[in-house]
Short mmCIF file of C-alpha atoms in Angstrom, two decimals:
data_model
loop_
_atom_site.label_atom_id
_atom_site.label_comp_id
_atom_site.label_asym_id
_atom_site.label_seq_id
_atom_site.Cartn_x
_atom_site.Cartn_y
_atom_site.Cartn_z
CA MET A 1 166.50 62.55 80.26
CA ASN A 2 170.15 61.42 80.02
CA PRO A 3 172.07 59.43 82.54
CA ARG A 4 173.72 62.41 84.28
CA GLN A 5 170.20 64.07 84.55
CA LEU A 6 168.85 60.86 86.18
CA ARG A 7 171.71 60.61 88.55
CA THR A 8 171.27 64.23 89.47
CA SER A 9 167.41 63.55 90.39
CA VAL A 10 168.35 60.50 92.35
CA ASP A 11 171.08 62.38 94.26
CA TRP A 12 168.63 65.05 94.99
CA PHE A 13 166.27 62.58 96.42
CA HIS A 14 168.80 61.13 98.92
CA SER A 15 169.86 64.55 99.93
CA TYR A 16 166.35 65.66 100.66
CA VAL A 17 165.16 62.63 102.57
CA GLU A 18 168.26 62.75 104.77
CA THR A 19 167.01 66.14 106.10
CA PHE A 20 164.29 64.19 107.82
CA SER A 21 166.73 62.11 110.07
CA VAL A 22 166.73 62.95 113.51
CA ASP A 23 170.01 62.67 115.50
CA GLY A 24 171.57 60.85 112.50
CA ALA A 25 168.92 58.38 112.15
CA MET A 26 165.99 58.18 109.95
CA PRO A 27 162.44 57.35 111.36
CA ALA A 28 161.41 53.67 110.48
CA PRO A 29 158.42 54.65 108.54
CA LEU A 30 160.63 56.96 106.42
CA ARG A 31 163.28 54.41 105.87
CA LEU A 32 160.38 52.28 104.43
CA LYS A 33 159.45 55.02 102.19
CA VAL A 34 162.89 55.26 100.97
CA GLU A 35 162.92 51.50 100.08
CA HIS A 36 159.61 51.78 98.38
CA SER A 37 160.69 54.58 96.37
CA GLN A 38 163.82 52.58 95.15
CA TRP A 39 161.65 49.55 94.26
CA VAL A 40 159.03 51.81 92.40
CA ALA A 41 161.98 53.34 90.53
CA HIS A 42 162.95 49.60 89.67
CA ASN A 43 159.33 48.86 88.76
CA ALA A 44 159.12 51.89 86.48
CA ARG A 45 162.39 51.28 84.55
CA GLN A 46 161.21 47.67 83.93
CA LEU A 47 157.75 48.36 82.89
CA ALA A 48 159.11 51.19 80.46
CA GLU A 49 161.81 48.68 79.03
CA ASP A 50 159.09 45.93 78.58
CA LEU A 51 157.07 48.62 76.78
CA GLU A 52 160.08 49.26 74.59
CA TRP A 53 160.30 52.90 75.40
CA SER A 54 163.31 54.92 74.32
CA THR A 55 166.39 55.27 76.78
CA GLU A 56 165.52 58.88 77.50
CA GLN A 57 161.96 57.91 78.40
CA THR A 58 163.12 54.93 80.49
CA ASN A 59 165.34 57.18 82.54
CA CYS A 60 162.55 59.43 82.97
CA ALA A 61 160.29 56.59 84.24
CA GLU A 62 162.95 55.74 86.81
CA ALA A 63 163.35 59.23 88.02
CA LEU A 64 159.54 59.36 88.42
CA GLY A 65 159.67 56.53 90.54
CA TRP A 66 162.22 57.72 92.85
CA LEU A 67 160.47 61.08 93.39
CA HIS A 68 156.66 60.08 93.31
CA ASP A 69 156.40 59.95 97.04
CA VAL A 70 158.60 62.69 98.08
CA GLY A 71 155.72 64.42 99.58
CA ARG A 72 155.53 61.65 102.04
CA PHE A 73 158.50 62.90 104.11
CA SER A 74 157.20 66.14 104.97
CA GLN A 75 153.74 64.65 105.44
CA PHE A 76 154.96 62.38 108.13
CA ALA A 77 157.12 65.01 109.64
CA GLU A 78 154.30 67.55 110.17
CA PHE A 79 151.33 65.18 110.77
CA GLU A 80 152.89 61.73 111.95
CA THR A 81 150.64 60.01 109.35
CA PHE A 82 150.45 58.61 106.02
CA SER A 83 146.88 59.11 105.65
CA ASP A 84 146.02 61.84 103.17
CA ALA A 85 142.66 61.96 104.84
CA HIS A 86 143.78 63.16 107.96
CA SER A 87 146.75 65.59 106.75
CA ILE A 88 147.56 66.53 103.18
CA ASN A 89 147.48 65.11 99.67
CA HIS A 90 150.87 63.90 99.30
CA GLY A 91 150.80 63.89 95.46
CA GLU A 92 150.05 67.41 95.63
CA ARG A 93 152.70 68.11 98.34
CA GLY A 94 155.57 66.21 96.11
CA TRP A 95 154.45 68.17 93.12
CA GLU A 96 154.97 71.29 94.98
CA ILE A 97 158.37 70.27 96.44
CA VAL A 98 159.81 69.07 93.11
CA ARG A 99 158.54 72.01 91.31
CA GLU A 100 159.71 74.67 93.96
CA ASN A 101 163.27 73.03 93.94
CA ARG A 102 163.47 72.93 90.21
CA ILE A 103 164.77 69.50 90.12
CA PHE A 104 163.70 68.84 86.39
CA SER A 105 164.90 72.42 85.43
CA ALA A 106 167.52 70.90 83.04
CA LEU A 107 164.87 69.03 80.99
CA ALA A 108 162.66 70.57 78.08
CA PRO A 109 159.41 72.12 79.39
CA ASP A 110 157.31 69.32 78.07
CA ASP A 111 159.43 66.86 79.89
CA GLN A 112 159.26 68.78 83.09
CA ASP A 113 155.53 68.99 82.96
CA THR A 114 155.07 65.11 82.14
CA LEU A 115 157.06 64.25 85.29
CA LEU A 116 155.31 66.89 87.51
CA ASP A 117 152.05 65.48 86.35
CA GLY A 118 153.13 61.95 87.24
CA ILE A 119 153.86 62.87 90.75
CA ARG A 120 150.95 65.06 91.29
CA ASN A 121 148.42 62.51 89.90
CA HIS A 122 149.95 59.17 90.83
CA ASN A 123 147.78 58.62 94.01
CA LEU A 124 144.48 59.94 92.84
CA LYS A 125 141.47 57.37 92.80
CA ILE A 126 140.86 58.46 89.13
CA VAL A 127 143.14 60.09 86.64
CA PRO A 128 141.89 63.59 85.61
CA ASP A 129 140.67 64.45 82.37
CA GLY A 130 142.71 66.71 80.22
CA LEU A 131 146.24 65.29 80.55
CA GLY A 132 148.30 65.37 77.35
CA VAL A 133 149.24 61.93 75.65
CA ARG A 134 152.64 61.84 77.18
CA SER A 135 151.84 62.95 80.54
CA LEU A 136 148.91 60.27 80.59
CA ARG A 137 151.29 57.41 79.52
CA PHE A 138 153.77 58.45 82.44
CA THR A 139 150.98 58.95 84.95
CA LYS A 140 149.51 55.46 84.19
CA LEU A 141 153.14 53.84 84.41
CA ILE A 142 154.09 55.33 87.73
CA ARG A 143 150.45 54.37 89.17
CA ASP A 144 151.16 50.73 88.14
CA ALA A 145 154.73 50.61 89.29
CA ASP A 146 153.58 52.05 92.62
CA LYS A 147 150.92 49.46 93.04
CA LEU A 148 153.07 46.72 92.13
CA ASP A 149 155.53 47.76 94.96
CA ILE A 150 152.50 48.25 97.49
CA TYR A 151 151.89 44.53 97.09
CA ARG A 152 155.20 43.85 98.10
CA VAL A 153 155.21 45.85 101.00
CA VAL A 154 151.99 44.54 102.24
CA LEU A 155 152.78 40.86 101.67
CA ASP A 156 156.15 41.16 103.31
CA SER A 157 154.71 42.94 106.44
CA ILE A 158 151.85 40.45 106.81
CA HIS A 159 154.44 37.59 106.67
CA ARG A 160 156.65 39.16 109.04
CA ASP A 161 154.16 40.06 111.91
CA GLY A 162 150.67 40.33 110.66
CA PHE A 163 150.94 43.79 109.43
CA GLN A 164 150.84 45.18 112.91
CA GLU A 165 151.66 48.72 111.66
CA LEU A 166 148.62 48.80 109.55
CA PRO A 167 146.24 50.23 112.30
CA SER A 168 148.82 53.18 113.01
CA MET A 169 148.63 53.75 109.30
CA LEU A 170 144.98 53.43 109.24
CA PRO A 171 143.51 53.93 112.56
CA GLN A 172 140.23 52.63 111.65
CA ILE A 173 141.40 49.09 110.88
CA ASP A 174 140.98 46.20 113.22
CA LEU A 175 143.24 43.55 112.05
CA GLN A 176 141.01 40.67 113.23
CA GLY A 177 137.69 42.11 112.19
CA PRO A 178 135.19 40.50 109.70
CA VAL A 179 134.68 41.54 106.16
CA ASN A 180 132.69 44.28 105.53
CA ALA A 181 129.88 43.35 103.18
CA GLN A 182 129.70 46.73 101.64
CA VAL A 183 133.45 46.37 100.49
CA VAL A 184 132.81 43.28 98.39
CA HIS A 185 129.30 44.78 97.13
CA GLU A 186 131.42 47.91 95.83
CA ILE A 187 134.02 45.53 94.14
CA VAL A 188 131.51 43.53 92.41
CA GLU A 189 129.28 46.48 91.16
CA HIS A 190 132.14 49.13 90.71
CA ARG A 191 135.51 47.23 90.53
CA TYR A 192 136.82 49.43 93.30
CA CYS A 193 135.98 50.11 97.20
CA SER A 194 136.02 53.32 99.08
CA LEU A 195 138.62 53.40 101.86
CA GLU A 196 136.10 54.66 104.30
CA ASN A 197 134.48 51.34 104.16
CA VAL A 198 137.80 49.37 105.03
CA TYR A 199 137.52 48.23 108.67
CA SER A 200 139.68 45.37 108.74
CA LEU A 201 142.62 43.51 107.48
CA SER A 202 140.33 41.46 105.22
CA ASP A 203 138.69 44.55 103.87
CA PHE A 204 142.02 46.15 103.07
CA LEU A 205 143.18 42.98 101.15
CA LEU A 206 140.01 43.03 99.05
CA MET A 207 140.74 46.66 98.33
CA LEU A 208 144.13 45.64 97.28
CA LEU A 209 142.80 43.20 94.87
CA SER A 210 140.43 45.54 93.46
CA TRP A 211 143.35 47.85 92.41
CA ILE A 212 144.17 45.11 89.74
CA HIS A 213 141.23 46.72 87.81
CA ASP A 214 143.05 49.98 87.62
CA LEU A 215 146.30 48.54 86.17
CA ASN A 216 147.26 49.86 82.66
CA TYR A 217 149.77 47.89 80.88
CA GLU A 218 149.91 44.18 79.97
CA ALA A 219 153.36 44.07 81.63
CA SER A 220 152.03 45.06 84.92
CA PHE A 221 149.46 42.26 84.73
CA ARG A 222 152.18 39.82 83.78
CA GLN A 223 154.00 41.02 87.05
CA ILE A 224 150.53 40.05 88.82
CA VAL A 225 150.74 36.66 87.56
CA ASP A 226 154.61 36.08 87.88
CA ARG A 227 154.38 37.02 91.41
CA ASN A 228 151.25 35.17 92.00
CA ILE A 229 149.85 38.39 93.78
CA ILE A 230 146.27 37.23 93.47
CA GLY A 231 146.99 33.93 95.17
CA GLU A 232 148.98 35.19 97.74
CA LEU A 233 146.37 37.87 98.89
CA GLY A 234 143.54 35.38 98.29
CA GLN A 235 145.03 32.80 100.65
CA LEU A 236 144.89 35.44 103.45
CA LEU A 237 141.27 35.95 103.14
CA PRO A 238 138.49 34.10 104.78
CA GLU A 239 137.35 30.97 103.54
CA ASP A 240 133.74 32.21 102.59
CA ARG A 241 132.04 32.47 99.29
CA LEU A 242 131.78 36.28 98.91
CA CYS A 243 135.63 36.45 99.03
CA LYS A 244 136.21 33.51 96.78
CA ASN A 245 133.87 35.07 94.13
CA VAL A 246 135.74 38.24 94.38
CA VAL A 247 139.23 36.29 93.97
CA HIS A 248 137.82 34.37 90.98
CA ALA A 249 136.48 37.38 89.24
CA ILE A 250 139.72 39.08 89.46
CA ARG A 251 141.48 36.07 88.17
CA ARG A 252 139.20 36.11 85.12
CA PHE A 253 139.83 39.88 84.58
CA THR A 254 143.49 39.63 84.68
CA LYS A 255 143.44 36.64 82.27
CA SER A 256 141.39 38.60 79.92
CA LYS A 257 143.99 41.56 80.06
CA LEU A 258 146.75 39.11 79.10
CA ALA A 259 144.72 37.44 76.32
CA ALA A 260 143.42 40.80 74.75
CA PRO A 261 145.20 41.65 71.34
CA ALA A 262 147.82 44.35 71.15
#
């Protein structure tokens, strides 16, 4: 992808999302998604540069960052929620929108498939088998870039007002509720937890910490350390043994990934 093709993709994104403005103003949740997309694009470019990808590949990574969540806009317009469980799979919806609008039509077929695969698979719990080597590299990168910005969004919201919008995003959440022991058990046993077991803000923060197990690139783990993500989230958890054990285990896991040979 050359600079002109990248610019075309970004321009299309901005034109598309503006169609969801009402009386000249975009709903606040969608404004946040625009900001999130911009930051994920920044993260994706930074990770690609850290990985010493070519200029063309780095441009593809940035474009993927801009467009990875494009399905969120029609999802919210139709269902007034960002919960895939209560609406549609926003990765699948984004794949449909970008494919139908032929946003990447100027690219080689392999590049088109790679970027479409990244959009389609960025939000799945497990990356499906059968992706080609190139698609897998970009899918892993956009998943990392996305998670890194979700940490920023969550921590900013908690520091601003205690994440008051979380219950509207996930109706089952009680901001003041206790830790669900099942969440801790899942993380300890399987390194992830199921969203259906998340009932409180503390559960949600533990789930975010568990996502670190799913990061793919050393540069992503370096971001976790440099931004003190584990420490920031850990300070917001209850002072109990179970939570501390999870935090310590994830610190050790992150350290092992940074110490691992290339």
